[in-house]
Coordinates of C-alpha atoms in Angstrom, one line a residue:
M83 CA 4.9 -26.5 -28.0
T84 CA 8.6 -26.3 -28.9
V85 CA 10.2 -23.1 -27.9
S86 CA 13.7 -22.2 -29.6
S87 CA 16.8 -21.1 -27.5
D88 CA 16.7 -17.7 -29.5
Q89 CA 13.1 -17.3 -28.5
N90 CA 13.7 -18.0 -25.1
T91 CA 16.6 -15.4 -24.9
R92 CA 14.1 -12.7 -26.6
M93 CA 11.4 -13.7 -24.2
L94 CA 14.1 -13.1 -21.1
T95 CA 15.1 -9.8 -22.6
A96 CA 11.6 -8.6 -22.7
L97 CA 11.0 -9.7 -19.1
V98 CA 14.0 -7.9 -17.8
R99 CA 12.7 -4.8 -19.5
L100 CA 9.5 -5.1 -18.0
R101 CA 11.0 -5.5 -14.4
G102 CA 12.8 -2.2 -15.2
A103 CA 9.7 -0.2 -16.1
L104 CA 7.9 -1.8 -13.2
Q105 CA 10.7 -0.6 -10.8
E106 CA 10.6 3.1 -12.3
A107 CA 6.9 3.1 -11.8
R108 CA 6.6 4.6 -8.2
L109 CA 3.1 5.2 -6.9
P110 CA 3.7 7.9 -4.0
L111 CA 0.7 9.7 -4.1
E112 CA -2.4 8.8 -2.1
V113 CA -5.0 8.5 -4.7
A114 CA -8.0 6.2 -5.0
G115 CA -7.0 2.6 -5.0
V116 CA -3.1 3.4 -4.6
A117 CA -2.8 1.1 -1.7
Q118 CA -3.6 -2.2 -3.8
H119 CA -1.8 -1.0 -6.6
R120 CA 1.2 -0.8 -4.5
I121 CA 0.7 -4.2 -3.4
E122 CA 0.4 -5.1 -6.8
L123 CA 3.4 -3.5 -8.3
E124 CA 5.4 -5.4 -5.5
Q125 CA 3.9 -8.5 -6.1
M126 CA 4.7 -8.4 -9.7
I127 CA 8.3 -7.1 -9.3
D128 CA 8.7 -10.1 -6.7
Q129 CA 7.3 -12.5 -9.0
L130 CA 9.5 -11.7 -11.8
E131 CA 12.6 -11.7 -9.6
D132 CA 11.7 -14.9 -7.6
Y133 CA 10.2 -17.1 -10.4
V134 CA 9.7 -15.7 -13.8
I135 CA 13.3 -14.4 -14.9
P136 CA 15.0 -17.3 -13.1
R137 CA 12.6 -19.9 -14.7
Q138 CA 12.9 -18.3 -18.0
M139 CA 16.8 -18.6 -17.6
S140 CA 16.4 -22.3 -16.5
V141 CA 13.4 -23.7 -18.0
E142 CA 14.9 -27.2 -17.5
A143 CA 15.4 -26.9 -13.7
P144 CA 13.5 -29.2 -11.7
L145 CA 9.7 -28.7 -11.3
L146 CA 9.1 -26.7 -8.1
V147 CA 6.1 -28.1 -6.0
V148 CA 5.1 -25.7 -3.3
V149 CA 2.8 -27.1 -0.7
G150 CA 0.9 -24.4 0.5
G151 CA -2.7 -24.2 2.5
S152 CA -4.6 -23.5 5.6
T153 CA -3.4 -23.3 9.2
G154 CA -3.6 -26.9 10.8
A155 CA -4.3 -28.6 7.4
G156 CA -1.3 -30.8 7.9
K157 CA 1.4 -29.6 5.4
S158 CA 4.6 -30.2 7.0
T159 CA 3.4 -33.8 7.9
L160 CA 2.4 -34.3 4.3
V161 CA 5.9 -33.1 3.1
N162 CA 7.6 -35.4 5.6
S163 CA 5.5 -38.4 4.7
L164 CA 6.1 -37.7 0.9
V165 CA 10.0 -37.5 1.4
G166 CA 9.9 -40.6 4.1
R167 CA 11.6 -38.8 6.6
R168 CA 11.4 -35.8 8.8
V169 CA 12.5 -32.8 6.9
T170 CA 10.6 -29.9 8.1
T171 CA 8.8 -29.4 11.6
S172 CA 5.3 -29.1 12.1
G173 CA 4.2 -26.4 14.4
V174 CA 2.2 -27.3 17.4
L175 CA 1.6 -23.7 18.5
R176 CA 0.4 -21.1 16.0
P177 CA 1.8 -19.1 14.2
T178 CA 4.6 -21.1 13.5
T179 CA 7.8 -19.3 12.9
R180 CA 10.5 -20.7 11.1
S181 CA 12.0 -20.5 7.4
P182 CA 10.5 -22.3 4.3
V183 CA 12.2 -25.8 3.6
L184 CA 12.9 -26.9 0.0
V185 CA 13.8 -30.7 -0.4
H186 CA 15.6 -31.6 -3.6
H187 CA 17.6 -34.5 -4.9
P188 CA 21.1 -34.2 -4.1
D189 CA 22.2 -34.2 -7.9
D190 CA 19.7 -31.1 -8.1
G191 CA 21.2 -28.8 -5.6
H192 CA 23.0 -26.7 -8.1
W193 CA 19.6 -25.6 -9.2
F194 CA 18.8 -23.7 -6.1
G195 CA 21.8 -21.3 -5.4
Q196 CA 21.4 -17.8 -4.5
D197 CA 21.4 -16.8 -8.3
R198 CA 18.1 -19.0 -9.0
L199 CA 14.7 -19.2 -7.6
L200 CA 13.8 -16.7 -4.8
P201 CA 17.1 -14.9 -4.9
D202 CA 16.2 -12.9 -2.0
L203 CA 16.1 -15.7 0.2
A204 CA 19.5 -16.6 2.0
R205 CA 20.3 -20.3 1.6
V206 CA 21.2 -22.5 4.8
D207 CA 21.3 -26.0 5.5
H208 CA 19.9 -26.1 9.1
V209 CA 16.7 -25.3 10.8
T210 CA 16.2 -21.4 11.6
N211 CA 13.3 -19.3 12.7
D212 CA 15.1 -16.5 10.1
Q213 CA 12.0 -16.0 7.7
S214 CA 14.3 -14.3 5.1
S215 CA 16.3 -17.5 4.8
L216 CA 15.5 -20.8 2.6
Q217 CA 16.6 -24.1 4.4
L218 CA 17.9 -26.5 1.5
V219 CA 17.5 -30.2 2.2
A220 CA 19.0 -33.0 0.0
S221 CA 17.3 -36.3 0.1
D222 CA 17.5 -39.0 -2.4
T223 CA 14.0 -40.1 -1.6
V224 CA 12.8 -37.2 -4.0
P225 CA 13.1 -38.1 -7.5
A226 CA 15.7 -35.9 -9.7
G227 CA 13.8 -33.3 -11.5
L228 CA 11.6 -32.5 -8.6
A229 CA 11.7 -30.0 -5.7
I230 CA 9.2 -29.9 -2.6
L231 CA 9.0 -26.5 -0.8
D232 CA 7.0 -26.2 2.4
A233 CA 5.7 -23.1 2.7
P234 CA 4.0 -20.8 5.6
D235 CA 0.1 -20.9 6.1
I236 CA -1.5 -18.5 3.7
D237 CA -4.1 -17.5 6.6
S238 CA -1.7 -17.1 9.4
V239 CA -2.3 -14.6 11.9
E240 CA 1.3 -13.3 11.4
E241 CA 1.3 -10.8 8.5
H242 CA 5.0 -11.7 7.4
N243 CA 4.0 -15.5 7.3
R244 CA 1.0 -14.5 5.1
T245 CA 3.4 -12.4 2.8
L246 CA 6.0 -15.0 2.5
A247 CA 3.5 -18.0 1.8
G248 CA 2.2 -15.5 -1.0
Q249 CA 5.6 -14.9 -2.4
L250 CA 6.5 -18.6 -2.4
L251 CA 3.2 -19.9 -4.3
A252 CA 3.8 -17.1 -6.8
A253 CA 7.1 -18.6 -7.2
A254 CA 5.6 -22.4 -7.7
D255 CA 5.4 -24.2 -11.0
L256 CA 2.8 -26.3 -9.1
W257 CA 1.0 -25.5 -6.2
L258 CA 0.0 -28.6 -3.9
F259 CA -3.0 -27.0 -2.2
V260 CA -3.3 -28.8 1.3
T261 CA -6.8 -28.3 3.0
S262 CA -9.1 -30.4 5.4
A263 CA -12.5 -31.1 6.0
A264 CA -12.7 -28.3 8.5
R265 CA -11.1 -25.6 6.4
Y266 CA -11.7 -26.3 2.8
S267 CA -14.3 -23.6 2.4
D268 CA -12.3 -21.0 4.2
Q269 CA -12.3 -17.7 2.0
V270 CA -8.4 -16.8 2.3
P271 CA -7.1 -20.1 0.3
W272 CA -9.9 -19.5 -2.5
D273 CA -8.8 -16.2 -2.9
H274 CA -5.3 -17.7 -3.7
L275 CA -6.8 -20.3 -5.7
K276 CA -8.5 -18.0 -7.8
R277 CA -5.5 -16.0 -8.5
A278 CA -3.7 -19.3 -9.4
A279 CA -6.5 -20.3 -11.9
E280 CA -6.5 -16.8 -13.3
R281 CA -2.7 -17.0 -14.4
S282 CA -3.2 -20.9 -15.4
T283 CA -0.8 -22.2 -12.4
A284 CA -0.8 -25.8 -12.3
V285 CA -2.7 -26.8 -9.1
A286 CA -3.2 -30.3 -7.3
V287 CA -5.4 -30.3 -4.4
V288 CA -5.0 -32.6 -1.2
L289 CA -7.9 -33.1 1.0
D290 CA -6.0 -33.8 4.2
R291 CA -7.2 -34.8 7.7
T292 CA -10.8 -36.2 7.0
A293 CA -12.4 -38.9 8.7
A294 CA -12.6 -41.9 6.4
D295 CA -16.3 -42.0 6.1
A296 CA -16.4 -38.1 5.4
V297 CA -13.9 -38.3 2.7
P298 CA -16.5 -39.3 -0.3
T299 CA -19.0 -36.3 0.8
V300 CA -16.5 -33.6 1.5
A301 CA -14.2 -34.5 -1.9
A302 CA -17.3 -34.4 -3.9
H303 CA -18.3 -30.9 -2.7
L304 CA -14.7 -29.7 -2.9
A305 CA -14.6 -30.9 -6.5
R306 CA -17.6 -29.1 -7.6
M307 CA -16.0 -26.0 -5.8
L308 CA -13.0 -26.3 -7.9
A309 CA -14.9 -27.0 -11.1
S310 CA -16.8 -23.7 -10.3
R311 CA -13.7 -21.6 -10.1
G312 CA -12.0 -22.7 -13.1
L313 CA -9.9 -25.7 -11.5
K314 CA -12.0 -28.7 -12.8
D315 CA -8.8 -30.2 -14.1
S316 CA -6.9 -29.8 -10.9
P317 CA -6.1 -33.2 -9.6
L318 CA -7.7 -33.9 -6.4
F319 CA -6.2 -36.4 -3.6
T320 CA -7.6 -37.3 -0.3
V321 CA -5.8 -38.3 2.8
A322 CA -7.8 -39.8 5.6
E323 CA -7.4 -38.9 9.1
A324 CA -4.6 -41.5 10.3
T325 CA -2.3 -42.1 13.1
V326 CA 1.2 -40.8 12.5
D327 CA 4.3 -43.1 13.4
E328 CA 7.1 -42.0 15.9
E329 CA 8.7 -40.1 13.2
G330 CA 5.3 -38.1 12.8
L331 CA 4.7 -39.8 9.3
L332 CA 1.6 -40.8 8.0
P333 CA 1.3 -44.3 6.8
A334 CA 2.6 -44.7 3.3
T335 CA -0.4 -46.1 1.7
E336 CA -2.2 -42.8 2.6
V337 CA 0.3 -40.5 0.3
A338 CA 0.9 -43.2 -2.1
D339 CA -1.3 -41.8 -5.0
I340 CA 0.3 -38.2 -4.4
R341 CA 3.9 -39.5 -4.5
S342 CA 3.2 -41.7 -7.5
W343 CA 2.0 -38.8 -9.3
L344 CA 4.8 -36.7 -8.4
V345 CA 7.4 -39.2 -9.5
S346 CA 5.7 -39.8 -12.8
L347 CA 6.0 -36.2 -13.5
A348 CA 9.5 -36.0 -12.3
A349 CA 10.3 -38.9 -14.6
D350 CA 8.5 -37.4 -17.8
P351 CA 10.4 -34.7 -19.2
G352 CA 7.7 -33.8 -21.5
A353 CA 5.1 -33.9 -18.6
R354 CA 7.5 -32.0 -16.3
G355 CA 8.1 -29.4 -19.1
A356 CA 4.4 -28.9 -19.8
V357 CA 3.6 -28.0 -16.5
V358 CA 6.2 -25.6 -16.2
R359 CA 5.3 -24.0 -19.6
Q360 CA 1.6 -24.1 -18.4
T361 CA 2.5 -22.2 -15.3
L362 CA 5.3 -20.0 -16.7
D363 CA 3.5 -19.0 -19.8
G364 CA 0.2 -18.1 -17.6
T365 CA 2.3 -16.0 -15.3
I366 CA 3.7 -14.1 -18.1
R367 CA 0.5 -13.7 -19.6
T368 CA -0.8 -12.3 -16.4
L369 CA 2.1 -9.9 -15.8
A370 CA 1.5 -8.4 -19.2
R371 CA -2.4 -7.9 -18.7
R372 CA -1.8 -6.3 -14.9
T373 CA 0.8 -4.3 -16.5
H374 CA -1.7 -2.0 -18.2
V375 CA -3.7 -1.7 -15.0
L376 CA -0.6 -0.3 -13.4
A377 CA 0.2 1.7 -16.3
D378 CA -3.2 3.5 -15.5
A379 CA -2.5 3.6 -12.0
F380 CA 0.6 5.5 -12.8
Q381 CA -1.0 7.7 -15.2
E382 CA -3.5 8.7 -12.2
Q383 CA -0.2 9.4 -10.1
V384 CA 0.9 11.9 -13.2
S385 CA -2.5 13.5 -13.5
A386 CA -3.0 14.0 -9.9
A387 CA 0.8 15.6 -9.7
E388 CA -0.2 17.9 -12.6
E389 CA -3.4 18.9 -10.8
L390 CA -1.2 20.0 -7.5
R391 CA 1.4 21.5 -9.6
A392 CA -1.5 23.7 -11.5
A393 CA -2.7 25.0 -8.2
A394 CA 0.7 25.8 -6.5
A395 CA 1.5 27.8 -10.3
A396 CA -1.9 29.3 -9.9
A397 CA -1.4 30.7 -6.3
Y398 CA 2.1 31.8 -7.0
D399 CA 1.0 33.2 -10.4
E400 CA -1.6 35.3 -8.6
A401 CA 1.0 36.5 -6.1
A402 CA 3.5 37.5 -8.5
A403 CA 1.0 39.4 -10.6
A404 CA -0.2 41.2 -7.5
L405 CA 3.2 41.9 -6.5
A406 CA 4.2 43.6 -9.8
L407 CA 1.1 45.6 -9.7
Q408 CA 1.3 46.8 -6.3
T409 CA 4.9 47.7 -6.8
G410 CA 3.9 50.5 -8.9
D411 CA 0.4 51.5 -8.4
G412 CA 1.0 53.6 -5.2
T413 CA 0.1 50.9 -2.8
L414 CA 3.4 51.3 -0.9
L415 CA 3.3 55.2 -0.6
R416 CA 1.3 55.1 2.6
G417 CA 1.9 54.7 6.4
E418 CA 5.7 55.0 7.6
L419 CA 7.2 55.4 4.0
L420 CA 4.7 58.0 3.2
A421 CA 5.5 59.9 6.5
R422 CA 9.3 59.4 6.0
W423 CA 9.1 60.9 2.4
Q424 CA 7.0 63.8 3.4
E425 CA 9.7 64.7 6.0
L426 CA 12.4 64.5 3.5
I427 CA 10.8 66.7 0.9
G428 CA 9.7 69.4 3.4
T429 CA 13.3 69.7 4.7
G430 CA 14.6 73.3 4.4
D431 CA 13.7 75.4 1.3
L432 CA 13.6 72.3 -1.1
L433 CA 10.0 72.9 -1.8
R434 CA 10.0 76.4 -2.0
S435 CA 12.9 76.4 -4.6
L436 CA 11.0 74.2 -7.1
D437 CA 9.2 77.3 -8.6
R438 CA 12.5 78.9 -9.8
P439 CA 13.9 78.5 -13.2
V440 CA 15.7 75.3 -14.1
G441 CA 19.1 76.8 -13.9
R442 CA 19.4 78.3 -10.8
L443 CA 17.1 75.5 -9.4
R444 CA 19.6 72.7 -10.1
G445 CA 22.0 74.4 -7.6
R446 CA 19.4 75.0 -4.8
V447 CA 18.1 71.3 -5.1
V448 CA 21.5 69.8 -4.9
S449 CA 22.2 72.1 -1.8
A450 CA 19.0 71.2 -0.3
V451 CA 19.1 67.5 -0.6
K452 CA 22.6 67.1 0.2
G453 CA 21.5 68.6 3.8
A454 CA 19.0 65.8 4.7
P455 CA 21.1 62.6 4.9
Q456 CA 19.5 61.5 8.2
Q457 CA 15.9 62.1 6.7
A458 CA 17.1 60.1 3.5
D459 CA 18.4 57.1 5.6
R460 CA 15.0 57.0 7.4
V461 CA 13.0 56.9 4.2
T462 CA 15.4 54.2 2.9
L463 CA 14.7 52.1 5.7
A464 CA 11.1 52.5 5.0
V465 CA 11.6 51.6 1.4
E466 CA 13.1 48.4 2.8
S467 CA 10.5 47.5 5.2
A468 CA 7.6 48.3 3.2
L469 CA 9.1 46.1 0.1
E470 CA 10.0 43.1 2.2
N471 CA 6.5 43.0 3.9
L472 CA 4.9 43.3 0.5
V473 CA 6.9 40.3 -0.7
L474 CA 6.2 38.5 2.6
D475 CA 2.4 39.0 2.6
H476 CA 2.1 37.6 -1.0
A477 CA 4.5 34.6 -0.2
E478 CA 2.5 33.9 2.8
L479 CA -0.7 34.5 1.1
A480 CA 0.4 32.2 -2.1
A481 CA 1.5 29.4 0.6
A482 CA -1.7 29.6 2.3
R483 CA -3.7 29.1 -1.0
T484 CA -1.5 26.3 -2.2
R485 CA -2.2 24.5 1.1
T486 CA -6.0 25.0 0.8
A487 CA -5.7 23.9 -2.7
W488 CA -3.8 20.8 -2.1
E489 CA -5.8 19.6 1.0
E490 CA -8.9 19.5 -1.3
S491 CA -7.5 16.1 -2.6
D492 CA -6.5 12.9 -1.0
A493 CA -2.9 13.1 -2.6
G494 CA -2.3 16.7 -1.7
R495 CA -3.4 16.2 2.0
A496 CA -0.8 13.4 2.4
L497 CA 2.0 15.8 1.1
V498 CA 0.7 18.8 3.2
A499 CA 0.7 16.5 6.5
G500 CA 4.4 15.7 5.8
E501 CA 5.4 19.1 5.8
P502 CA 4.3 21.0 9.0
S503 CA 5.4 24.5 7.5
F504 CA 3.9 23.9 4.1
G505 CA 1.4 26.8 4.6
R506 CA 4.1 29.4 5.5
A507 CA 6.5 31.2 3.4
G508 CA 10.2 30.0 3.3
P509 CA 12.0 30.6 6.7
D510 CA 15.0 32.6 4.7
L511 CA 12.4 34.7 2.6
R512 CA 12.9 38.0 4.8
R513 CA 16.7 37.7 4.7
R514 CA 16.6 37.1 0.9
A515 CA 14.0 39.7 0.3
E516 CA 16.2 42.2 2.3
A517 CA 19.2 41.4 0.5
E518 CA 17.4 42.0 -3.0
V519 CA 15.8 45.4 -1.8
R520 CA 19.1 46.8 -0.8
A521 CA 21.0 45.5 -4.0
W522 CA 18.0 47.4 -5.9
Q523 CA 18.6 50.4 -3.9
E524 CA 22.3 50.4 -4.7
E525 CA 21.3 50.0 -8.5
L526 CA 19.0 53.1 -8.2
H527 CA 22.0 55.0 -6.8
G528 CA 24.2 53.9 -9.7
M529 CA 21.4 55.1 -12.0
V530 CA 21.4 58.6 -10.5
R531 CA 25.1 58.9 -10.7
A532 CA 25.3 57.8 -14.2
E533 CA 22.4 60.0 -15.4
G534 CA 23.4 63.1 -13.2
A535 CA 27.1 63.1 -13.6
E536 CA 27.1 65.7 -16.3
R537 CA 24.1 67.8 -15.0
A538 CA 24.8 68.3 -11.3
G539 CA 28.5 67.8 -11.0
K540 CA 30.3 67.5 -7.9
Y541 CA 27.3 68.3 -5.8
L542 CA 25.7 65.4 -7.0
A543 CA 27.6 62.8 -4.9
H544 CA 26.3 64.4 -1.6
G545 CA 22.4 64.1 -2.7
V546 CA 22.7 60.6 -4.2
P547 CA 20.6 58.9 -1.2
S548 CA 17.9 61.6 -1.4
L549 CA 17.7 61.3 -5.0
G550 CA 17.8 57.5 -5.1
V551 CA 14.8 57.5 -2.5
A552 CA 13.0 60.1 -4.6
L553 CA 13.6 57.9 -7.7
S554 CA 12.3 54.8 -5.6
V555 CA 9.3 56.9 -4.9
L556 CA 8.4 57.5 -8.7
V557 CA 8.9 53.8 -9.1
F558 CA 6.3 53.0 -6.8
A559 CA 3.7 55.4 -8.3
R560 CA 5.0 54.7 -11.9
R561 CA 1.5 53.7 -13.0
V562 CA -0.4 56.5 -11.1
P563 CA 1.7 59.5 -12.3
E564 CA -0.9 62.0 -10.8
L565 CA -0.2 60.9 -7.3
H566 CA 0.7 64.5 -5.4
D567 CA 3.7 63.0 -3.2
A568 CA 5.3 61.2 -6.5
E569 CA 4.7 64.5 -8.3
L570 CA 7.1 66.1 -5.8
G571 CA 9.7 63.4 -6.5
R572 CA 9.2 63.9 -10.1
T573 CA 9.9 67.6 -10.1
L574 CA 12.8 67.2 -7.8
L575 CA 14.6 64.6 -10.3
D576 CA 13.5 66.5 -13.5
A577 CA 15.3 69.6 -12.2
V578 CA 18.4 67.5 -11.3
L579 CA 18.4 64.9 -14.4
G580 CA 15.9 66.3 -16.9
P581 CA 12.5 64.8 -17.9
E582 CA 13.7 62.6 -20.6
A583 CA 16.3 60.9 -18.3
V584 CA 13.8 60.5 -15.5
A585 CA 11.4 58.7 -17.5
T586 CA 14.2 56.3 -18.6
V587 CA 15.5 55.9 -15.4
V588 CA 12.0 55.2 -13.7
E589 CA 11.1 52.7 -16.6
R590 CA 14.6 50.7 -16.0
A591 CA 14.2 50.9 -12.3
G592 CA 10.6 49.7 -12.3
A593 CA 11.7 46.7 -14.7
S594 CA 14.4 45.8 -12.2
L595 CA 12.2 45.8 -9.1
E596 CA 9.6 43.7 -11.0
R597 CA 12.4 41.1 -11.7
R598 CA 13.9 41.0 -8.4
M599 CA 10.5 40.7 -6.7
G600 CA 9.5 38.3 -9.1
E601 CA 12.5 36.1 -8.7
L602 CA 11.8 36.0 -4.8
I603 CA 8.2 34.6 -5.6
E604 CA 9.7 32.3 -8.3
R605 CA 11.9 30.8 -5.5
E606 CA 9.1 30.2 -3.0
R607 CA 6.9 28.8 -6.1
G608 CA 9.7 26.5 -6.4
R609 CA 9.7 25.4 -2.8
R610 CA 6.3 23.9 -3.5
L611 CA 7.0 22.3 -7.0
E612 CA 10.1 20.9 -5.5
I613 CA 7.7 18.5 -3.7
I614 CA 6.2 17.5 -6.8
D615 CA 9.4 17.1 -8.6
G616 CA 10.8 15.1 -5.8
L617 CA 8.0 12.4 -6.5
E618 CA 9.9 11.2 -9.3
L619 CA 7.0 10.8 -11.5
P620 CA 8.3 10.8 -15.3
A621 CA 5.2 11.3 -17.7
E622 CA 6.7 8.9 -20.2
A623 CA 6.6 6.0 -17.6
A624 CA 3.1 4.8 -18.2
E625 CA 4.0 4.6 -21.8
Q626 CA 7.1 2.6 -21.0
L627 CA 4.9 0.4 -19.2
R628 CA 2.4 -0.4 -21.8
A629 CA 5.3 -0.7 -24.5
A630 CA 6.9 -3.3 -21.9
S631 CA 3.7 -5.2 -22.1
R632 CA 3.2 -5.0 -25.7
R633 CA 6.6 -6.4 -26.2
I634 CA 5.8 -9.2 -23.7
D635 CA 2.8 -10.1 -26.1
D636 CA 4.8 -9.8 -29.1
R637 CA 7.2 -12.5 -27.5
R638 CA 4.4 -15.1 -26.4
F639 CA 2.8 -14.6 -30.0
E640 CA 6.2 -15.4 -31.3
Q641 CA 6.7 -18.5 -29.4
S642 CA 3.1 -19.7 -30.2
T643 CA 3.5 -19.1 -33.7
G644 CA 6.9 -20.1 -34.2
R645 CA 7.1 -16.9 -36.5
A646 CA 10.1 -14.7 -36.2
D647 CA 9.4 -10.9 -34.9
D648 CA 12.1 -8.2 -35.7
T649 CA 10.5 -6.1 -33.0
P650 CA 13.4 -5.2 -30.3

């Protein structure tokens, strides 16, 4: 299959877009199966950056053969023997900790710079234990067009070795899998081989370190295992147990078949290109397919986040509704507030004056209320305390309900565990509530002044605190007008401001109180929803992933048929 330069460019653009979509697809919530999906996501991004995108940019680069396999299978000895000199160190003690080694022809060095394959690994020209480095070794015994990379053990007891081995194998054009008679049936290598078969990675197998008389039997069994796992076309080489020379190299005859096969691949651009295209196309196809799985996983995240958001919203909606109701149904007219209010309305001749004609009453009322500043202050403080406690009670209840609801799911439980004070109202709520209540009381005083300026004259200024308190009492009972203690306040305000003005002022003051209290609860709701918003789970990300996958499939179809596709 011949692929044009334009088709390569279009595929490269699609791959870059896929990487961007995957990078946006964070999976922060602890939903079922998310641990594996996170690994998949990281592996897919790594494979795009380490292999697919660099290889798509340079399909003519040397064939990268990654030598990997089980612990103690003899990978490093095999690499040295294939090269013909010691280029990589085999470990006597396990796990061996060193950087991977890439051996290439001197003329091919420019293909393996920092901007090429495995860009996250720093390039070095010396032996090092730094596993974030890639040791480059130039050797003229390696044919041009071929590079050999010695990877860590895929079943190493050290996690970083295993992770690095998987990363390197995912960047291979050809995986030279090395095993032995003692290890060829181990499960871990076969898990890697299964994934290689699924993405059509080119694989060759070396049965190493096997007694000569056991080679036929073991090789036959191994061949059957390969066939049953979709790898029947993979070349199988055998290397009998042999004594290494003082350089640590196997006899040349033992590795002659493997070396001859690799040299022939390097010498034949068509064959080399076919291996690269097989692995690259299979990897791209697999990435596109796996992207749909991750899109589903991301959608699960969005759904889980919406469930948590809805639970918090329901708790705070209930709190806001209850708070709005209780600021006007007489709930607040009890306890300390009721006692202080009754003290105020019982001062002097105030109550006795309420049965006089309105014209004479107004003067008596003003005279009475202006003589009770201390009682008014005490009621004002009681109003502040009652409102602040009411807000705090509902905010605490909403926070506790939200916590209970969130702890019913794995996703919510993990978020709650990260917030020690999750089930409590915000630490600054009391201060903010105090400021809102005082601002509201000042607003009431302004309403009294504005409505009573023409009716009560100069005396009004002295009675504003008491009249403001009376107005707050009417607001607290605006939904139960028959409440006796509130009726006394209404009679007082009617006498000073007039019934029509009082009705208007009570409605305005009640609406203002509901708004202020609602904003306090809304701020508390926001504290919970900020946690969800901070997860950065855009609803459109799942579709962006699917669109990126479909775009890859379109490009693959274009390459396979040679038909131009105008899809961007």
